[in-house]
Amino acid sequence: MTLLEVKHVRRSFGGLVAVNGVSFSVNPGRIKAVIGPNGAGKTTLFNIISGLLKADAGQVTFKDRSITGFKPYQIARAGISRTFQNPSLFFQMSVLENVMVGRHRRSGREFAACCLRLPGQPKEERSIREAALAQLDYVGLAHLAGFPAGGLSFGQRRMVELARALATDPELLLLDEPASGLNTREKENLGALIRRIRDRGVTVLLVEHDMTLVMDLSDDILVLHNGTIIAEGSPVTIQSDPKVISTYLGGEFRPPEEVELALLTGERPDTAPGARVVPTRSSPVGEGAVR
Amino acid sequence: MSHRLKALLPFALFALALVAVQFTLRATGREYCLTQLTMSLYYAIVVIGLCLVMGYAGQVSLGHGAFFAIGGYTSAVLTTHDFSRVNATAWAGALRQACLLVAKDDLYGNQIVTASPWAAFLAAMLVTLVIASLIGYPALRLKGHYLAMATLGFGLIVYKTVLGTALFGAADGINGVPEWKLGFGLTVSGRSALRVENYYVAGALVLVLLVLLRNLIHSRVGRALQAIHDRETAAGAMGINTAAYKLRAFVLSALLAAMAGVFFTHYTGGIGPSEASAFKSVRYVALAASGGMASLWGVTGMSTLLNYLSFRGLFGSYDNAVFGVILITIVSLAPEGPLKPLGLWVGRLVGMRSTASQTKQNNGDTVERVPTTVI
Ligand SMILES: Nc1ncnc2c1ncn2[C@@H]1O[C@H](COP(=O)(O)OP(=O)(O)OP(=O)(O)O)[C@@H](O)[C@H]1O
Ligand SMILES: [Mg+2]
């Protein structure tokens, strides 16, 4: 049984084909990583799955139901939640309120009920607050509940965003580079946290450049390059896959140990002779461009 | 419990301020000022509604003058127009039974049949609901300031329509709008004997609306609106139907404007085309900005004060220009409204360093804190 099925998805921007006929599936209860050099199309793929971008062609199926062309909120309600490559908190709100927004789809009082505090509304409000607090506690930030979200450190923002995504009680969690910008200790905590999330039954699909984390955490890995999948499999197979090796190490053959080393250090010799890797960009596109 | 009391405190202070103003004016023999203050309070309702759209849903409406006028004109027409020609029909009988149609004498002693003020009020709300939905639906499905453009065009259409239609009294507007018996012995009327009563009716209405909106803001819906304002993409990814929420906030706010129009028209006994002009709509935006957009109290206070000063003729023939200047000044110097920086400044003078440093932390993320842009 598969939870998420992506079939022949394609998306171009002007002349650039960012995602070019990508097909893969995600099995429930697993951690799957999508890796690939800068500009490979990872974020674009996430944006398509979560409905922020429309695919030019192809289908996305979630729990045997087509979600192709769904609006972001419909996809969220179907059970897919995500975080963004740039932590995308509501900066005018407190940390707790941010996470409370995550409970939106798990509550239902509308304008009239909220204005008039109709019976049941205060109770629902309390349960939203409690669930959000529990989620904050889960990521270890309960002590920051009342703090303005704009005043958090980068790492804390990532964690609050994660708590907010978890507050929707998703079945599938998409994490776009959750470890980038975190220090070593924060990364270790994150790895443990993601594993705990998986163990509580949430399937995780993550994009990540930190190879230590990826190799350590993932059950499956998907390698994307120039918008196409060049390899898929367990961490061990990926580390010895010749195509992956040439993508990451620039054409010439190298012994597997050296490849593993390069992957582990996250080294991407984009400038190596013969490399066919899209130049590194400093600022991620994708999410921002959707606005 | 003390948390609850703390939340109630500003409302109690507002009520107290209303009473204090009335007593002061009575003591100084200037109770006539209450008339203009009452009108200012009705205008404040429009601005409070706009605050919901601008400060929370992050959209700009340049058509709130038009919604005010739609409310006012609908009830003015229905309560002054003679329906005696259809009076004999069966459905008119049913309407009379339901007290929606009333028979009375006009200025010249002729028997006429008009809609009752309550019926006219309901009709005004219904008309506004339909029109606001029709304008908001296409404009709010898109990201960006399409609503500002759509409402601007809409406002101009309403203005020209009112001005060019005999039914709406053309340039003269509609006069002779009857008083409105609300029930509980309360009457919306401009009679000087009812001046104090009407001041408190308007004040109580504002107070009730503020309570309801405060409830809304501190709820699931309020957070959703604020989330849309802050980051629409992330709000959608959290399962919020952004287009639907923006539309509902806009329609609610249009309804508040129309409601203010209905009360205002019964209070002043008439309505003229200037209420629908773009000047008025821009004025409401300026007032919302001057109160800090997302601050209900700031908006209520500033809007009542500035409209009152305008009624007193303080700005002379520069009246509309003054509000333009206010808008420009606030957008360029204090996008979050003048009250917050002023409060900080006062706080620093008094030496409340803790408040200042906390807010600085609050502002740490300067890039993300894009101020609410106007137009
Ligand atoms: N909205 C957009 N408009 C135009 N081009 C885009 C847009 N989004 C992405 N691209 C382009 O599509 C390609 C894939 O971008 P994408 O952000 O998906 O890469 P990525 O794999 O997430 O890279 P990174 O590791 O840097 O985050 C890039 O060349 C990028 O410039
Ligand atoms: Mg990316």
PDB file of N, CA, C and O in Angstrom, chain A residues 52 72-73 76-77 88-93 100-102 104 107-111 114-117 121 124-125 128 147-148 150-151 157 164 291, chain B residues 4 212 215-216 218-221 223-227 230-241 245 248-249 252 361-362 365 368-370:
ATOM      1  N   LEU A  52       0.787  24.448  -3.841  1.00  0.00           N
ATOM      2  CA  LEU A  52       1.158  25.849  -4.044  1.00  0.00           C
ATOM      3  C   LEU A  52       1.448  26.139  -5.500  1.00  0.00           C
ATOM      4  O   LEU A  52       1.307  27.263  -5.968  1.00  0.00           O
ATOM      5  N   PRO A  72      -4.180  24.542  -1.838  1.00  0.00           N
ATOM      6  CA  PRO A  72      -3.374  24.192  -0.665  1.00  0.00           C
ATOM      7  C   PRO A  72      -4.211  23.797   0.555  1.00  0.00           C
ATOM      8  O   PRO A  72      -3.902  22.831   1.241  1.00  0.00           O
ATOM      9  N   TYR A  73      -5.286  24.562   0.817  1.00  0.00           N
ATOM     10  CA  TYR A  73      -6.057  24.247   2.025  1.00  0.00           C
ATOM     11  C   TYR A  73      -6.748  22.892   1.913  1.00  0.00           C
ATOM     12  O   TYR A  73      -6.918  22.184   2.902  1.00  0.00           O
ATOM     13  N   ALA A  76      -4.118  20.344   2.646  1.00  0.00           N
ATOM     14  CA  ALA A  76      -3.863  20.300   4.093  1.00  0.00           C
ATOM     15  C   ALA A  76      -4.965  19.513   4.789  1.00  0.00           C
ATOM     16  O   ALA A  76      -4.713  18.725   5.691  1.00  0.00           O
ATOM     17  N   ARG A  77      -6.196  19.727   4.366  1.00  0.00           N
ATOM     18  CA  ARG A  77      -7.312  19.018   5.000  1.00  0.00           C
ATOM     19  C   ARG A  77      -7.311  17.540   4.652  1.00  0.00           C
ATOM     20  O   ARG A  77      -7.842  16.718   5.409  1.00  0.00           O
ATOM     21  N   SER A  88       8.461  29.986   7.778  1.00  0.00           N
ATOM     22  CA  SER A  88       7.433  30.898   7.330  1.00  0.00           C
ATOM     23  C   SER A  88       6.379  31.036   8.421  1.00  0.00           C
ATOM     24  O   SER A  88       5.251  30.630   8.262  1.00  0.00           O
ATOM     25  N   LEU A  89       6.800  31.653   9.529  1.00  0.00           N
ATOM     26  CA  LEU A  89       5.886  31.815  10.661  1.00  0.00           C
ATOM     27  C   LEU A  89       5.029  33.063  10.468  1.00  0.00           C
ATOM     28  O   LEU A  89       5.305  33.899   9.622  1.00  0.00           O
ATOM     29  N   PHE A  90       3.981  33.165  11.281  1.00  0.00           N
ATOM     30  CA  PHE A  90       3.175  34.375  11.317  1.00  0.00           C
ATOM     31  C   PHE A  90       3.827  35.281  12.354  1.00  0.00           C
ATOM     32  O   PHE A  90       3.661  35.094  13.555  1.00  0.00           O
ATOM     33  N   PHE A  91       4.575  36.254  11.873  1.00  0.00           N
ATOM     34  CA  PHE A  91       5.448  36.991  12.771  1.00  0.00           C
ATOM     35  C   PHE A  91       4.734  37.995  13.650  1.00  0.00           C
ATOM     36  O   PHE A  91       5.296  38.501  14.602  1.00  0.00           O
ATOM     37  N   GLN A  92       3.482  38.293  13.328  1.00  0.00           N
ATOM     38  CA  GLN A  92       2.747  39.239  14.172  1.00  0.00           C
ATOM     39  C   GLN A  92       2.132  38.532  15.385  1.00  0.00           C
ATOM     40  O   GLN A  92       1.525  39.173  16.220  1.00  0.00           O
ATOM     41  N   MET A  93       2.265  37.201  15.406  1.00  0.00           N
ATOM     42  CA  MET A  93       1.606  36.456  16.472  1.00  0.00           C
ATOM     43  C   MET A  93       2.629  35.883  17.448  1.00  0.00           C
ATOM     44  O   MET A  93       3.806  35.814  17.153  1.00  0.00           O
ATOM     45  N   MET A 100      -1.390  27.399  17.282  1.00  0.00           N
ATOM     46  CA  MET A 100      -2.852  27.302  17.339  1.00  0.00           C
ATOM     47  C   MET A 100      -3.463  27.380  15.937  1.00  0.00           C
ATOM     48  O   MET A 100      -4.489  26.755  15.666  1.00  0.00           O
ATOM     49  N   VAL A 101      -2.840  28.176  15.064  1.00  0.00           N
ATOM     50  CA  VAL A 101      -3.333  28.233  13.685  1.00  0.00           C
ATOM     51  C   VAL A 101      -3.281  26.843  13.048  1.00  0.00           C
ATOM     52  O   VAL A 101      -4.137  26.481  12.245  1.00  0.00           O
ATOM     53  N   GLY A 102      -2.293  26.067  13.448  1.00  0.00           N
ATOM     54  CA  GLY A 102      -2.198  24.705  12.945  1.00  0.00           C
ATOM     55  C   GLY A 102      -3.404  23.844  13.292  1.00  0.00           C
ATOM     56  O   GLY A 102      -3.693  22.862  12.608  1.00  0.00           O
ATOM     57  N   HIS A 104      -6.344  24.746  12.978  1.00  0.00           N
ATOM     58  CA  HIS A 104      -7.499  25.257  12.238  1.00  0.00           C
ATOM     59  C   HIS A 104      -8.365  24.137  11.653  1.00  0.00           C
ATOM     60  O   HIS A 104      -9.569  24.120  11.792  1.00  0.00           O
ATOM     61  N   SER A 107     -10.690  22.131  13.978  1.00  0.00           N
ATOM     62  CA  SER A 107     -11.736  22.822  14.726  1.00  0.00           C
ATOM     63  C   SER A 107     -12.685  23.426  13.694  1.00  0.00           C
ATOM     64  O   SER A 107     -12.366  23.449  12.513  1.00  0.00           O
ATOM     65  N   GLY A 108     -13.824  23.929  14.145  1.00  0.00           N
ATOM     66  CA  GLY A 108     -14.789  24.288  13.118  1.00  0.00           C
ATOM     67  C   GLY A 108     -15.693  25.484  13.370  1.00  0.00           C
ATOM     68  O   GLY A 108     -16.552  25.790  12.563  1.00  0.00           O
ATOM     69  N   ARG A 109     -15.497  26.221  14.486  1.00  0.00           N
ATOM     70  CA  ARG A 109     -16.415  27.333  14.747  1.00  0.00           C
ATOM     71  C   ARG A 109     -16.125  28.471  13.779  1.00  0.00           C
ATOM     72  O   ARG A 109     -14.965  28.855  13.619  1.00  0.00           O
ATOM     73  N   GLU A 110     -17.175  29.016  13.206  1.00  0.00           N
ATOM     74  CA  GLU A 110     -16.989  30.077  12.229  1.00  0.00           C
ATOM     75  C   GLU A 110     -17.346  31.453  12.804  1.00  0.00           C
ATOM     76  O   GLU A 110     -17.518  31.587  14.011  1.00  0.00           O
ATOM     77  N   PHE A 111     -17.482  32.441  11.930  1.00  0.00           N
ATOM     78  CA  PHE A 111     -17.647  33.843  12.338  1.00  0.00           C
ATOM     79  C   PHE A 111     -18.687  34.047  13.443  1.00  0.00           C
ATOM     80  O   PHE A 111     -18.376  34.614  14.497  1.00  0.00           O
ATOM     81  N   CYS A 114     -17.910  32.528  16.811  1.00  0.00           N
ATOM     82  CA  CYS A 114     -16.780  33.169  17.481  1.00  0.00           C
ATOM     83  C   CYS A 114     -17.141  34.557  17.990  1.00  0.00           C
ATOM     84  O   CYS A 114     -16.740  34.943  19.088  1.00  0.00           O
ATOM     85  N   CYS A 115     -17.891  35.337  17.200  1.00  0.00           N
ATOM     86  CA  CYS A 115     -18.313  36.675  17.636  1.00  0.00           C
ATOM     87  C   CYS A 115     -19.156  36.578  18.894  1.00  0.00           C
ATOM     88  O   CYS A 115     -18.962  37.321  19.852  1.00  0.00           O
ATOM     89  N   LEU A 116     -20.106  35.666  18.881  1.00  0.00           N
ATOM     90  CA  LEU A 116     -21.104  35.608  19.953  1.00  0.00           C
ATOM     91  C   LEU A 116     -20.706  34.642  21.060  1.00  0.00           C
ATOM     92  O   LEU A 116     -21.421  34.497  22.039  1.00  0.00           O
ATOM     93  N   ARG A 117     -19.552  34.002  20.909  1.00  0.00           N
ATOM     94  CA  ARG A 117     -19.117  32.972  21.855  1.00  0.00           C
ATOM     95  C   ARG A 117     -20.262  32.005  22.149  1.00  0.00           C
ATOM     96  O   ARG A 117     -20.631  31.774  23.306  1.00  0.00           O
ATOM     97  N   GLN A 121     -18.114  27.142  21.833  1.00  0.00           N
ATOM     98  CA  GLN A 121     -16.969  27.843  21.250  1.00  0.00           C
ATOM     99  C   GLN A 121     -15.837  28.049  22.258  1.00  0.00           C
ATOM    100  O   GLN A 121     -14.683  27.747  21.939  1.00  0.00           O
ATOM    101  N   GLU A 124     -14.050  24.825  22.646  1.00  0.00           N
ATOM    102  CA  GLU A 124     -13.210  24.498  21.495  1.00  0.00           C
ATOM    103  C   GLU A 124     -11.920  25.314  21.534  1.00  0.00           C
ATOM    104  O   GLU A 124     -10.824  24.799  21.288  1.00  0.00           O
ATOM    105  N   GLU A 125     -12.058  26.590  21.885  1.00  0.00           N
ATOM    106  CA  GLU A 125     -10.905  27.474  21.983  1.00  0.00           C
ATOM    107  C   GLU A 125      -9.896  26.917  23.002  1.00  0.00           C
ATOM    108  O   GLU A 125      -8.693  26.900  22.752  1.00  0.00           O
ATOM    109  N   ILE A 128      -8.141  23.930  21.546  1.00  0.00           N
ATOM    110  CA  ILE A 128      -7.137  24.354  20.558  1.00  0.00           C
ATOM    111  C   ILE A 128      -5.857  24.748  21.283  1.00  0.00           C
ATOM    112  O   ILE A 128      -4.759  24.331  20.925  1.00  0.00           O
ATOM    113  N   PHE A 147       5.994  34.084  23.700  1.00  0.00           N
ATOM    114  CA  PHE A 147       7.009  34.912  23.068  1.00  0.00           C
ATOM    115  C   PHE A 147       6.575  35.322  21.663  1.00  0.00           C
ATOM    116  O   PHE A 147       5.979  34.528  20.946  1.00  0.00           O
ATOM    117  N   PRO A 148       6.871  36.559  21.241  1.00  0.00           N
ATOM    118  CA  PRO A 148       6.523  36.917  19.859  1.00  0.00           C
ATOM    119  C   PRO A 148       7.341  36.099  18.853  1.00  0.00           C
ATOM    120  O   PRO A 148       8.557  35.965  19.008  1.00  0.00           O
ATOM    121  N   GLY A 150       8.351  36.745  16.002  1.00  0.00           N
ATOM    122  CA  GLY A 150       9.382  37.497  15.298  1.00  0.00           C
ATOM    123  C   GLY A 150      10.693  37.563  16.063  1.00  0.00           C
ATOM    124  O   GLY A 150      11.736  37.865  15.492  1.00  0.00           O
ATOM    125  N   GLY A 151      10.675  37.273  17.355  1.00  0.00           N
ATOM    126  CA  GLY A 151      11.881  37.402  18.160  1.00  0.00           C
ATOM    127  C   GLY A 151      12.661  36.116  18.343  1.00  0.00           C
ATOM    128  O   GLY A 151      13.623  36.077  19.103  1.00  0.00           O
ATOM    129  N   ARG A 157      12.672  29.046  15.167  1.00  0.00           N
ATOM    130  CA  ARG A 157      11.626  29.228  14.168  1.00  0.00           C
ATOM    131  C   ARG A 157      11.327  27.924  13.450  1.00  0.00           C
ATOM    132  O   ARG A 157      10.172  27.579  13.215  1.00  0.00           O
ATOM    133  N   ARG A 164       3.837  23.656  14.405  1.00  0.00           N
ATOM    134  CA  ARG A 164       2.626  24.135  13.736  1.00  0.00           C
ATOM    135  C   ARG A 164       2.130  23.110  12.715  1.00  0.00           C
ATOM    136  O   ARG A 164       0.937  22.833  12.622  1.00  0.00           O
ATOM    137  N   ARG A 291       3.926  33.674  -4.423  1.00  0.00           N
ATOM    138  CA  ARG A 291       3.067  34.769  -3.968  1.00  0.00           C
ATOM    139  C   ARG A 291       2.563  35.641  -5.111  1.00  0.00           C
ATOM    140  O   ARG A 291       3.289  35.987  -5.984  1.00  0.00           O
TER     141      ARG A 291
ATOM    142  N   ARG B   4     -10.049  37.349  32.936  1.00  0.00           N
ATOM    143  CA  ARG B   4     -11.332  37.741  32.359  1.00  0.00           C
ATOM    144  C   ARG B   4     -11.622  39.217  32.663  1.00  0.00           C
ATOM    145  O   ARG B   4     -12.017  39.982  31.774  1.00  0.00           O
ATOM    146  N   LEU B 212     -18.051  42.122  20.263  1.00  0.00           N
ATOM    147  CA  LEU B 212     -18.172  41.019  19.307  1.00  0.00           C
ATOM    148  C   LEU B 212     -16.897  40.854  18.484  1.00  0.00           C
ATOM    149  O   LEU B 212     -16.415  39.741  18.266  1.00  0.00           O
ATOM    150  N   ASN B 215     -14.111  39.352  20.492  1.00  0.00           N
ATOM    151  CA  ASN B 215     -14.298  37.901  20.550  1.00  0.00           C
ATOM    152  C   ASN B 215     -13.809  37.238  19.273  1.00  0.00           C
ATOM    153  O   ASN B 215     -13.144  36.206  19.302  1.00  0.00           O
ATOM    154  N   LEU B 216     -14.151  37.864  18.161  1.00  0.00           N
ATOM    155  CA  LEU B 216     -13.779  37.282  16.866  1.00  0.00           C
ATOM    156  C   LEU B 216     -12.257  37.228  16.714  1.00  0.00           C
ATOM    157  O   LEU B 216     -11.683  36.210  16.320  1.00  0.00           O
ATOM    158  N   HIS B 218      -9.935  37.206  18.960  1.00  0.00           N
ATOM    159  CA  HIS B 218      -9.288  36.229  19.835  1.00  0.00           C
ATOM    160  C   HIS B 218      -9.913  34.855  19.665  1.00  0.00           C
ATOM    161  O   HIS B 218     -10.264  34.201  20.624  1.00  0.00           O
ATOM    162  N   SER B 219     -10.077  34.458  18.428  1.00  0.00           N
ATOM    163  CA  SER B 219     -10.673  33.149  18.177  1.00  0.00           C
ATOM    164  C   SER B 219      -9.974  32.507  16.991  1.00  0.00           C
ATOM    165  O   SER B 219      -9.101  33.100  16.363  1.00  0.00           O
ATOM    166  N   ARG B 220     -10.388  31.325  16.702  1.00  0.00           N
ATOM    167  CA  ARG B 220      -9.892  30.569  15.562  1.00  0.00           C
ATOM    168  C   ARG B 220      -9.985  31.391  14.265  1.00  0.00           C
ATOM    169  O   ARG B 220      -9.041  31.443  13.484  1.00  0.00           O
ATOM    170  N   VAL B 221     -11.121  32.077  14.092  1.00  0.00           N
ATOM    171  CA  VAL B 221     -11.324  32.855  12.872  1.00  0.00           C
ATOM    172  C   VAL B 221     -10.381  34.060  12.841  1.00  0.00           C
ATOM    173  O   VAL B 221      -9.762  34.354  11.819  1.00  0.00           O
ATOM    174  N   ARG B 223      -7.492  34.412  14.316  1.00  0.00           N
ATOM    175  CA  ARG B 223      -6.123  33.960  14.046  1.00  0.00           C
ATOM    176  C   ARG B 223      -5.950  33.606  12.583  1.00  0.00           C
ATOM    177  O   ARG B 223      -4.913  33.897  11.982  1.00  0.00           O
ATOM    178  N   ALA B 224      -6.971  32.996  12.001  1.00  0.00           N
ATOM    179  CA  ALA B 224      -6.887  32.644  10.584  1.00  0.00           C
ATOM    180  C   ALA B 224      -6.742  33.903   9.734  1.00  0.00           C
ATOM    181  O   ALA B 224      -5.903  33.965   8.829  1.00  0.00           O
ATOM    182  N   LEU B 225      -7.519  34.939  10.063  1.00  0.00           N
ATOM    183  CA  LEU B 225      -7.438  36.188   9.299  1.00  0.00           C
ATOM    184  C   LEU B 225      -6.061  36.814   9.436  1.00  0.00           C
ATOM    185  O   LEU B 225      -5.454  37.265   8.465  1.00  0.00           O
ATOM    186  N   GLN B 226      -5.557  36.818  10.664  1.00  0.00           N
ATOM    187  CA  GLN B 226      -4.238  37.396  10.899  1.00  0.00           C
ATOM    188  C   GLN B 226      -3.159  36.588  10.174  1.00  0.00           C
ATOM    189  O   GLN B 226      -2.200  37.152   9.645  1.00  0.00           O
ATOM    190  N   ALA B 227      -3.332  35.288  10.140  1.00  0.00           N
ATOM    191  CA  ALA B 227      -2.382  34.426   9.446  1.00  0.00           C
ATOM    192  C   ALA B 227      -2.374  34.745   7.959  1.00  0.00           C
ATOM    193  O   ALA B 227      -1.316  34.823   7.330  1.00  0.00           O
ATOM    194  N   ASP B 230      -0.501  37.928   7.503  1.00  0.00           N
ATOM    195  CA  ASP B 230       0.934  37.745   7.713  1.00  0.00           C
ATOM    196  C   ASP B 230       1.583  36.978   6.565  1.00  0.00           C
ATOM    197  O   ASP B 230       2.587  37.402   6.001  1.00  0.00           O
ATOM    198  N   ARG B 231       1.060  35.818   6.255  1.00  0.00           N
ATOM    199  CA  ARG B 231       1.653  34.949   5.253  1.00  0.00           C
ATOM    200  C   ARG B 231       0.573  34.060   4.651  1.00  0.00           C
ATOM    201  O   ARG B 231       0.239  33.008   5.180  1.00  0.00           O
ATOM    202  N   GLU B 232       0.092  34.503   3.527  1.00  0.00           N
ATOM    203  CA  GLU B 232      -1.037  33.810   2.931  1.00  0.00           C
ATOM    204  C   GLU B 232      -0.684  32.374   2.541  1.00  0.00           C
ATOM    205  O   GLU B 232      -1.489  31.450   2.729  1.00  0.00           O
ATOM    206  N   THR B 233       0.539  32.191   2.046  1.00  0.00           N
ATOM    207  CA  THR B 233       0.941  30.846   1.619  1.00  0.00           C
ATOM    208  C   THR B 233       0.911  29.869   2.785  1.00  0.00           C
ATOM    209  O   THR B 233       0.359  28.771   2.679  1.00  0.00           O
ATOM    210  N   ALA B 234       1.511  30.296   3.885  1.00  0.00           N
ATOM    211  CA  ALA B 234       1.552  29.413   5.046  1.00  0.00           C
ATOM    212  C   ALA B 234       0.156  29.189   5.609  1.00  0.00           C
ATOM    213  O   ALA B 234      -0.171  28.095   6.067  1.00  0.00           O
ATOM    214  N   ALA B 235      -0.690  30.225   5.554  1.00  0.00           N
ATOM    215  CA  ALA B 235      -2.055  30.082   6.055  1.00  0.00           C
ATOM    216  C   ALA B 235      -2.792  29.000   5.261  1.00  0.00           C
ATOM    217  O   ALA B 235      -3.470  28.149   5.827  1.00  0.00           O
ATOM    218  N   GLY B 236      -2.628  29.038   3.948  1.00  0.00           N
ATOM    219  CA  GLY B 236      -3.264  28.021   3.112  1.00  0.00           C
ATOM    220  C   GLY B 236      -2.747  26.631   3.439  1.00  0.00           C
ATOM    221  O   GLY B 236      -3.519  25.670   3.527  1.00  0.00           O
ATOM    222  N   ALA B 237      -1.453  26.533   3.678  1.00  0.00           N
ATOM    223  CA  ALA B 237      -0.861  25.227   3.976  1.00  0.00           C
ATOM    224  C   ALA B 237      -1.331  24.695   5.325  1.00  0.00           C
ATOM    225  O   ALA B 237      -1.179  23.515   5.623  1.00  0.00           O
ATOM    226  N   MET B 238      -1.906  25.555   6.161  1.00  0.00           N
ATOM    227  CA  MET B 238      -2.446  25.104   7.445  1.00  0.00           C
ATOM    228  C   MET B 238      -3.918  24.714   7.325  1.00  0.00           C
ATOM    229  O   MET B 238      -4.592  24.478   8.322  1.00  0.00           O
ATOM    230  N   GLY B 239      -4.440  24.726   6.114  1.00  0.00           N
ATOM    231  CA  GLY B 239      -5.819  24.283   5.913  1.00  0.00           C
ATOM    232  C   GLY B 239      -6.836  25.410   5.964  1.00  0.00           C
ATOM    233  O   GLY B 239      -8.034  25.160   6.048  1.00  0.00           O
ATOM    234  N   ILE B 240      -6.345  26.660   5.908  1.00  0.00           N
ATOM    235  CA  ILE B 240      -7.277  27.790   5.929  1.00  0.00           C
ATOM    236  C   ILE B 240      -7.701  28.116   4.502  1.00  0.00           C
ATOM    237  O   ILE B 240      -6.855  28.320   3.629  1.00  0.00           O
ATOM    238  N   ASN B 241      -8.986  28.164   4.286  1.00  0.00           N
ATOM    239  CA  ASN B 241      -9.508  28.542   2.982  1.00  0.00           C
ATOM    240  C   ASN B 241      -9.400  30.057   2.857  1.00  0.00           C
ATOM    241  O   ASN B 241     -10.307  30.806   3.218  1.00  0.00           O
ATOM    242  N   TYR B 245     -12.199  33.134   3.686  1.00  0.00           N
ATOM    243  CA  TYR B 245     -12.088  33.960   4.887  1.00  0.00           C
ATOM    244  C   TYR B 245     -11.963  35.432   4.557  1.00  0.00           C
ATOM    245  O   TYR B 245     -12.540  36.274   5.232  1.00  0.00           O
ATOM    246  N   ARG B 248     -15.438  36.597   3.641  1.00  0.00           N
ATOM    247  CA  ARG B 248     -16.358  36.750   4.767  1.00  0.00           C
ATOM    248  C   ARG B 248     -16.014  37.977   5.602  1.00  0.00           C
ATOM    249  O   ARG B 248     -16.903  38.689   6.060  1.00  0.00           O
ATOM    250  N   ALA B 249     -14.712  38.212   5.794  1.00  0.00           N
ATOM    251  CA  ALA B 249     -14.311  39.391   6.564  1.00  0.00           C
ATOM    252  C   ALA B 249     -14.752  40.661   5.839  1.00  0.00           C
ATOM    253  O   ALA B 249     -15.244  41.609   6.460  1.00  0.00           O
ATOM    254  N   LEU B 252     -18.605  41.012   6.099  1.00  0.00           N
ATOM    255  CA  LEU B 252     -18.963  41.431   7.455  1.00  0.00           C
ATOM    256  C   LEU B 252     -18.703  42.913   7.641  1.00  0.00           C
ATOM    257  O   LEU B 252     -19.520  43.655   8.202  1.00  0.00           O
ATOM    258  N   GLN B 361      12.643  43.663  20.803  1.00  0.00           N
ATOM    259  CA  GLN B 361      12.794  42.255  20.479  1.00  0.00           C
ATOM    260  C   GLN B 361      11.701  41.826  19.516  1.00  0.00           C
ATOM    261  O   GLN B 361      11.928  41.140  18.545  1.00  0.00           O
ATOM    262  N   ASN B 362      10.515  42.307  19.842  1.00  0.00           N
ATOM    263  CA  ASN B 362       9.347  42.067  19.017  1.00  0.00           C
ATOM    264  C   ASN B 362       9.606  42.466  17.571  1.00  0.00           C
ATOM    265  O   ASN B 362       9.157  41.835  16.627  1.00  0.00           O
ATOM    266  N   ASP B 365      12.635  41.057  13.804  1.00  0.00           N
ATOM    267  CA  ASP B 365      12.551  40.552  12.446  1.00  0.00           C
ATOM    268  C   ASP B 365      12.034  41.640  11.522  1.00  0.00           C
ATOM    269  O   ASP B 365      10.887  41.661  11.124  1.00  0.00           O
ATOM    270  N   GLU B 368      10.669  40.662   7.920  1.00  0.00           N
ATOM    271  CA  GLU B 368       9.393  39.949   7.835  1.00  0.00           C
ATOM    272  C   GLU B 368       8.211  40.848   8.185  1.00  0.00           C
ATOM    273  O   GLU B 368       7.105  40.633   7.765  1.00  0.00           O
ATOM    274  N   ARG B 369       8.503  41.874   9.019  1.00  0.00           N
ATOM    275  CA  ARG B 369       7.402  42.707   9.474  1.00  0.00           C
ATOM    276  C   ARG B 369       7.056  43.757   8.447  1.00  0.00           C
ATOM    277  O   ARG B 369       7.312  44.931   8.614  1.00  0.00           O
ATOM    278  N   VAL B 370       6.484  43.321   7.374  1.00  0.00           N
ATOM    279  CA  VAL B 370       6.082  44.269   6.354  1.00  0.00           C
ATOM    280  C   VAL B 370       4.862  45.013   6.864  1.00  0.00           C
ATOM    281  O   VAL B 370       3.878  44.402   7.242  1.00  0.00           O
TER     282      VAL B 370
END
